[in-house]
PDB file of C-alpha atoms and ligand atoms in Angstrom:
ATOM      1  CA  UNK I   9     -27.419 -60.609-124.043  1.00 69.00           C
ATOM      2  CA  UNK I  10     -26.209 -57.083-124.713  1.00 94.00           C
ATOM      3  CA  UNK I  11     -23.833 -55.433-122.292  1.00 97.00           C
ATOM      4  CA  UNK I  12     -23.620 -51.838-123.113  1.00 97.00           C
ATOM      5  CA  UNK I  13     -21.012 -49.192-122.410  1.00 97.00           C
ATOM      6  CA  UNK I  14     -21.577 -47.180-119.207  1.00 98.00           C
ATOM      7  CA  UNK I  15     -21.049 -43.409-119.468  1.00 98.00           C
ATOM      8  CA  UNK I  16     -18.488 -42.154-117.095  1.00 97.00           C
ATOM      9  CA  UNK I  17     -18.107 -38.746-115.504  1.00 97.00           C
ATOM     10  CA  UNK I  18     -17.505 -36.060-116.959  1.00 97.00           C
ATOM     11  CA  UNK I  19     -19.605 -37.317-119.964  1.00 97.00           C
ATOM     12  CA  UNK I  20     -21.997 -34.451-120.699  1.00 97.00           C
ATOM     13  CA  UNK I  21     -24.822 -36.835-121.506  1.00 98.00           C
ATOM     14  CA  UNK I  22     -25.119 -37.632-117.832  1.00 98.00           C
ATOM     15  CA  UNK I  23     -26.443 -34.099-117.384  1.00 98.00           C
ATOM     16  CA  UNK I  24     -29.364 -34.586-119.876  1.00 98.00           C
ATOM     17  CA  UNK I  25     -32.912 -34.634-118.499  1.00 98.00           C
ATOM     18  CA  UNK I  26     -34.481 -37.862-119.735  1.00 98.00           C
ATOM     19  CA  UNK I  27     -37.804 -37.977-121.575  1.00 98.00           C
ATOM     20  CA  UNK I  28     -40.844 -39.953-120.301  1.00 98.00           C
ATOM     21  CA  UNK I  29     -41.672 -43.273-121.951  1.00 98.00           C
ATOM     22  CA  UNK I  30     -44.856 -42.813-124.031  1.00 98.00           C
ATOM     23  CA  UNK I  31     -45.635 -46.468-124.383  1.00 97.00           C
ATOM     24  CA  UNK I  32     -43.989 -49.611-122.846  1.00 98.00           C
ATOM     25  CA  UNK I  33     -43.466 -51.449-126.169  1.00 97.00           C
ATOM     26  CA  UNK I  34     -41.019 -54.062-127.436  1.00 97.00           C
ATOM     27  CA  UNK I  35     -38.243 -51.547-127.923  1.00 97.00           C
ATOM     28  CA  UNK I  36     -38.595 -50.464-124.294  1.00 98.00           C
ATOM     29  CA  UNK I  37     -38.544 -54.106-123.140  1.00 98.00           C
ATOM     30  CA  UNK I  38     -35.415 -54.638-125.212  1.00 98.00           C
ATOM     31  CA  UNK I  39     -33.723 -51.624-123.637  1.00 98.00           C
ATOM     32  CA  UNK I  40     -34.643 -52.893-120.148  1.00 98.00           C
ATOM     33  CA  UNK I  41     -33.037 -56.271-120.977  1.00 98.00           C
ATOM     34  CA  UNK I  42     -29.806 -54.412-121.998  1.00 98.00           C
ATOM     35  CA  UNK I  43     -29.909 -52.417-118.826  1.00 98.00           C
ATOM     36  CA  UNK I  44     -30.166 -55.535-116.683  1.00 98.00           C
ATOM     37  CA  UNK I  45     -27.369 -57.231-118.645  1.00 97.00           C
ATOM     38  CA  UNK I  46     -25.170 -54.128-118.145  1.00 98.00           C
ATOM     39  CA  UNK I  47     -26.046 -53.667-114.514  1.00 97.00           C
ATOM     40  CA  UNK I  48     -25.384 -57.312-113.532  1.00 96.00           C
ATOM     41  CA  UNK I  49     -22.209 -57.423-115.522  1.00 96.00           C
ATOM     42  CA  UNK I  50     -20.826 -54.145-113.889  1.00 96.00           C
ATOM     43  CA  UNK I  51     -21.885 -55.292-111.239  1.00 95.00           C
ATOM     44  CA  UNK I  52     -24.231 -52.675-109.743  1.00 96.00           C
ATOM     45  CA  UNK I  53     -27.544 -52.575-107.845  1.00 96.00           C
ATOM     46  CA  UNK I  54     -29.172 -49.774-109.864  1.00 98.00           C
ATOM     47  CA  UNK I  55     -28.994 -48.274-113.361  1.00 98.00           C
ATOM     48  CA  UNK I  56     -30.725 -45.417-115.200  1.00 98.00           C
ATOM     49  CA  UNK I  57     -31.154 -45.633-118.962  1.00 98.00           C
ATOM     50  CA  UNK I  58     -29.136 -42.482-119.525  1.00 98.00           C
ATOM     51  CA  UNK I  59     -26.100 -44.209-118.004  1.00 98.00           C
ATOM     52  CA  UNK I  60     -25.990 -46.286-121.259  1.00 98.00           C
ATOM     53  CA  UNK I  61     -26.739 -43.200-123.284  1.00 98.00           C
ATOM     54  CA  UNK I  62     -30.495 -43.530-123.636  1.00 98.00           C
ATOM     55  CA  UNK I  63     -32.321 -40.415-122.292  1.00 98.00           C
ATOM     56  CA  UNK I  64     -35.458 -42.295-121.294  1.00 98.00           C
ATOM     57  CA  UNK I  65     -37.041 -42.299-117.835  1.00 98.00           C
ATOM     58  CA  UNK I  66     -36.277 -45.938-116.970  1.00 98.00           C
ATOM     59  CA  UNK I  67     -34.586 -47.362-113.982  1.00 98.00           C
ATOM     60  CA  UNK I  68     -33.483 -50.972-113.265  1.00 98.00           C
ATOM     61  CA  UNK I  69     -32.603 -52.277-109.838  1.00 98.00           C
ATOM     62  CA  UNK I  70     -31.733 -55.407-107.923  1.00 98.00           C
ATOM     63  CA  UNK I  71     -31.295 -55.165-104.154  1.00 96.00           C
ATOM     64  CA  UNK I  72     -31.209 -58.878-103.493  1.00 94.00           C
ATOM     65  CA  UNK I  73     -29.030 -59.485-100.397  1.00 84.00           C
ATOM     66  CA  UNK I  74     -28.002 -63.103-100.928  1.00 83.00           C
ATOM     67  CA  UNK I  75     -25.387 -63.873-103.542  1.00 82.00           C
ATOM     68  CA  UNK I  76     -26.785 -65.747-106.558  1.00 82.00           C
ATOM     69  CA  UNK I  77     -30.340 -64.608-105.813  1.00 90.00           C
ATOM     70  CA  UNK I  78     -32.001 -62.283-108.378  1.00 93.00           C
ATOM     71  CA  UNK I  79     -34.693 -59.724-107.564  1.00 96.00           C
ATOM     72  CA  UNK I  80     -34.919 -57.541-110.748  1.00 97.00           C
ATOM     73  CA  UNK I  81     -37.108 -54.455-110.400  1.00 98.00           C
ATOM     74  CA  UNK I  82     -38.052 -51.988-113.181  1.00 98.00           C
ATOM     75  CA  UNK I  83     -39.351 -48.467-112.688  1.00 98.00           C
ATOM     76  CA  UNK I  84     -40.661 -46.663-115.802  1.00 98.00           C
ATOM     77  CA  UNK I  85     -41.470 -42.924-115.572  1.00 98.00           C
ATOM     78  CA  UNK I  86     -40.838 -42.995-111.803  1.00 98.00           C
ATOM     79  CA  UNK I  87     -42.096 -39.959-109.976  1.00 98.00           C
ATOM     80  CA  UNK I  88     -41.402 -38.906-106.390  1.00 98.00           C
ATOM     81  CA  UNK I  89     -44.795 -38.054-104.895  1.00 98.00           C
ATOM     82  CA  UNK I  90     -43.957 -37.898-101.246  1.00 98.00           C
ATOM     83  CA  UNK I  91     -40.868 -37.761 -99.037  1.00 98.00           C
ATOM     84  CA  UNK I  92     -40.366 -37.843 -95.292  1.00 98.00           C
ATOM     85  CA  UNK I  93     -39.126 -34.798 -93.307  1.00 98.00           C
ATOM     86  CA  UNK I  94     -36.853 -37.241 -91.514  1.00 98.00           C
ATOM     87  CA  UNK I  95     -33.485 -37.513 -93.210  1.00 98.00           C
ATOM     88  CA  UNK I  96     -30.894 -40.333 -93.107  1.00 97.00           C
ATOM     89  CA  UNK I  97     -27.296 -40.734 -94.257  1.00 98.00           C
ATOM     90  CA  UNK I  98     -26.081 -43.584 -96.486  1.00 97.00           C
ATOM     91  CA  UNK I  99     -22.869 -44.214 -98.325  1.00 98.00           C
ATOM     92  CA  UNK I 100     -23.517 -44.015-102.060  1.00 98.00           C
ATOM     93  CA  UNK I 101     -21.602 -45.008-105.188  1.00 98.00           C
ATOM     94  CA  UNK I 102     -22.343 -44.777-108.861  1.00 98.00           C
ATOM     95  CA  UNK I 103     -21.439 -46.953-111.910  1.00 98.00           C
ATOM     96  CA  UNK I 104     -20.745 -43.661-113.809  1.00 98.00           C
ATOM     97  CA  UNK I 105     -18.286 -42.531-111.049  1.00 98.00           C
ATOM     98  CA  UNK I 106     -16.406 -45.796-110.421  1.00 96.00           C
ATOM     99  CA  UNK I 107     -14.673 -46.517-107.131  1.00 95.00           C
ATOM    100  CA  UNK I 108     -15.820 -43.352-105.498  1.00 97.00           C
ATOM    101  CA  UNK I 109     -18.007 -43.576-102.420  1.00 97.00           C
ATOM    102  CA  UNK I 110     -19.332 -40.755-100.177  1.00 97.00           C
ATOM    103  CA  UNK I 111     -22.091 -40.318 -97.533  1.00 98.00           C
ATOM    104  CA  UNK I 112     -25.194 -38.565 -98.741  1.00 98.00           C
ATOM    105  CA  UNK I 113     -28.146 -37.226 -96.648  1.00 97.00           C
ATOM    106  CA  UNK I 114     -31.562 -37.755 -98.186  1.00 98.00           C
ATOM    107  CA  UNK I 115     -35.193 -38.059 -97.034  1.00 98.00           C
ATOM    108  CA  UNK I 116     -35.485 -41.417 -95.086  1.00 98.00           C
ATOM    109  CA  UNK I 117     -38.706 -42.555 -96.789  1.00 98.00           C
ATOM    110  CA  UNK I 118     -40.241 -41.801-100.146  1.00 98.00           C
ATOM    111  CA  UNK I 119     -43.339 -42.674-102.193  1.00 98.00           C
ATOM    112  CA  UNK I 120     -42.802 -43.254-105.817  1.00 98.00           C
ATOM    113  CA  UNK I 121     -45.355 -43.748-108.597  1.00 98.00           C
ATOM    114  CA  UNK I 122     -44.195 -45.551-111.767  1.00 98.00           C
ATOM    115  CA  UNK I 123     -45.239 -47.902-114.572  1.00 98.00           C
ATOM    116  CA  UNK I 124     -44.176 -51.533-114.439  1.00 98.00           C
ATOM    117  CA  UNK I 125     -43.016 -53.578-117.472  1.00 97.00           C
ATOM    118  CA  UNK I 126     -46.640 -54.213-118.447  1.00 97.00           C
ATOM    119  CA  UNK I 127     -47.276 -50.435-118.596  1.00 97.00           C
ATOM    120  CA  UNK I 128     -49.449 -50.769-115.439  1.00 98.00           C
ATOM    121  CA  UNK I 129     -49.449 -47.909-112.874  1.00 98.00           C
ATOM    122  CA  UNK I 130     -47.772 -48.846-109.535  1.00 98.00           C
ATOM    123  CA  UNK I 131     -46.951 -47.068-106.311  1.00 98.00           C
ATOM    124  CA  UNK I 132     -44.258 -47.988-103.757  1.00 98.00           C
ATOM    125  CA  UNK I 133     -43.604 -46.652-100.257  1.00 98.00           C
ATOM    126  CA  UNK I 134     -39.883 -47.108 -99.696  1.00 98.00           C
ATOM    127  CA  UNK I 135     -37.480 -46.891 -96.822  1.00 97.00           C
ATOM    128  CA  UNK I 136     -33.876 -48.013 -96.401  1.00 96.00           C
ATOM    129  CA  UNK I 137     -31.799 -48.970 -99.360  1.00 96.00           C
ATOM    130  CA  UNK I 138     -34.751 -48.928-101.765  1.00 98.00           C
ATOM    131  CA  UNK I 139     -35.457 -45.348-100.806  1.00 98.00           C
ATOM    132  CA  UNK I 140     -31.859 -44.343-101.282  1.00 98.00           C
ATOM    133  CA  UNK I 141     -31.602 -46.111-104.661  1.00 98.00           C
ATOM    134  CA  UNK I 142     -34.859 -44.655-105.986  1.00 98.00           C
ATOM    135  CA  UNK I 143     -33.833 -41.174-105.123  1.00 98.00           C
ATOM    136  CA  UNK I 144     -30.341 -41.673-106.651  1.00 98.00           C
ATOM    137  CA  UNK I 145     -31.749 -43.112-109.913  1.00 98.00           C
ATOM    138  CA  UNK I 146     -34.551 -40.541-110.217  1.00 98.00           C
ATOM    139  CA  UNK I 147     -31.811 -37.921-109.866  1.00 98.00           C
ATOM    140  CA  UNK I 148     -30.094 -39.475-112.883  1.00 98.00           C
ATOM    141  CA  UNK I 149     -33.316 -39.015-114.970  1.00 98.00           C
ATOM    142  CA  UNK I 150     -33.067 -35.297-114.100  1.00 98.00           C
ATOM    143  CA  UNK I 151     -29.352 -34.981-114.964  1.00 98.00           C
ATOM    144  CA  UNK I 152     -28.375 -34.916-111.273  1.00 98.00           C
ATOM    145  CA  UNK I 153     -25.506 -36.988-109.844  1.00 98.00           C
ATOM    146  CA  UNK I 154     -25.001 -37.979-106.214  1.00 98.00           C
ATOM    147  CA  UNK I 155     -21.842 -35.818-106.062  1.00 98.00           C
ATOM    148  CA  UNK I 156     -24.151 -32.832-106.547  1.00 98.00           C
ATOM    149  CA  UNK I 157     -25.341 -33.473-102.931  1.00 98.00           C
ATOM    150  CA  UNK I 158     -21.796 -33.169-101.563  1.00 97.00           C
ATOM    151  CA  UNK I 159     -19.890 -30.010-100.697  1.00 97.00           C
ATOM    152  CA  UNK I 160     -18.511 -27.973-103.647  1.00 97.00           C
ATOM    153  CA  UNK I 161     -15.023 -28.796-102.467  1.00 97.00           C
ATOM    154  CA  UNK I 162     -15.562 -32.600-102.569  1.00 97.00           C
ATOM    155  CA  UNK I 163     -17.499 -32.386-105.841  1.00 97.00           C
ATOM    156  CA  UNK I 164     -14.863 -30.217-107.608  1.00 97.00           C
ATOM    157  CA  UNK I 165     -12.146 -32.596-106.519  1.00 97.00           C
ATOM    158  CA  UNK I 166     -13.874 -35.664-107.883  1.00 97.00           C
ATOM    159  CA  UNK I 167     -14.818 -34.024-111.154  1.00 97.00           C
ATOM    160  CA  UNK I 168     -11.251 -32.830-111.629  1.00 97.00           C
ATOM    161  CA  UNK I 169      -9.884 -36.281-111.006  1.00 96.00           C
ATOM    162  CA  UNK I 170     -12.293 -37.914-113.529  1.00 96.00           C
ATOM    163  CA  UNK I 171     -11.751 -35.176-116.181  1.00 96.00           C
ATOM    164  CA  UNK I 172      -8.018 -35.734-115.882  1.00 95.00           C
ATOM    165  CA  UNK I 173      -8.433 -39.530-116.167  1.00 93.00           C
ATOM    166  CA  UNK I 174     -10.683 -39.099-119.240  1.00 92.00           C
ATOM    167  CA  UNK I 175      -7.873 -37.184-120.994  1.00 90.00           C
ATOM    168  CA  UNK I 176      -5.128 -39.650-120.001  1.00 83.00           C
ATOM    169  CA  UNK I 177      -5.621 -42.336-122.849  1.00 75.00           C
ATOM    170  CA  UNK I 178      -5.251 -39.565-125.533  1.00 74.00           C
ATOM    171  CA  UNK I 179      -2.038 -38.268-123.890  1.00 72.00           C
ATOM    172  CA  UNK I 180      -0.682 -41.842-123.707  1.00 75.00           C
ATOM    173  CA  UNK I 181      -1.442 -42.349-127.392  1.00 74.00           C
ATOM    174  CA  UNK I 182       0.347 -39.129-128.284  1.00 75.00           C
ATOM    175  CA  UNK I 183       3.372 -40.239-126.280  1.00 77.00           C
ATOM    176  CA  UNK I 184       3.476 -43.606-127.996  1.00 77.00           C
ATOM    177  CA  UNK I 185       3.204 -41.914-131.432  1.00 78.00           C
ATOM    178  CA  UNK I 186       6.083 -39.554-130.568  1.00 79.00           C
ATOM    179  CA  UNK I 187       8.167 -42.527-129.346  1.00 78.00           C
ATOM    180  CA  UNK I 188       7.421 -44.380-132.550  1.00 78.00           C
ATOM    181  CA  UNK I 189       8.340 -41.404-134.693  1.00 78.00           C
ATOM    182  CA  UNK I 190      11.621 -40.939-132.843  1.00 73.00           C
ATOM    183  CA  UNK I 191      12.798 -44.426-133.718  1.00 65.00           C
TER     184      UNK I 191
HETATM  185 ZN1   ZN J  24     -25.617 -43.510-110.264  1.00 87.18          ZN
END
């Protein structure tokens, strides 16, 4: 079991465009295992590889409704091939933007092509939560975060908050060092 660190806003790596997986080999399977370990530990329902610092087009997901039940899903090189004109609004959150939730409007239904863990081509027509998660995670592979779908005002506010929080530990350390030096 390998729980990896999750990158947090404003980490610049979250803005990278991830590269397609050329071959679903043992190293990819190991990475997928780490992604599930990290996602379940968080806990979260979806994770893109870039969120643990790996710029590869891989998404893990588990949308099981019942507690204790597991329904792991893997999407390698997922590609949005169709989307409905009809839109719907869902509240979204992100493991890279902890404890921040906002409503996002996206196409209600999508068709996604991808490779499974055996490297076999698959296609899924998704609605509801699966459609939301697939779009959210595919966004990650393109360096897009769900806050990019919000108004500039809301986005600026959350980026500012997380940028400030990221600087805080360094400031606290400096304060402690000064205190120690004054003694
Ligand atoms: Zn996310």
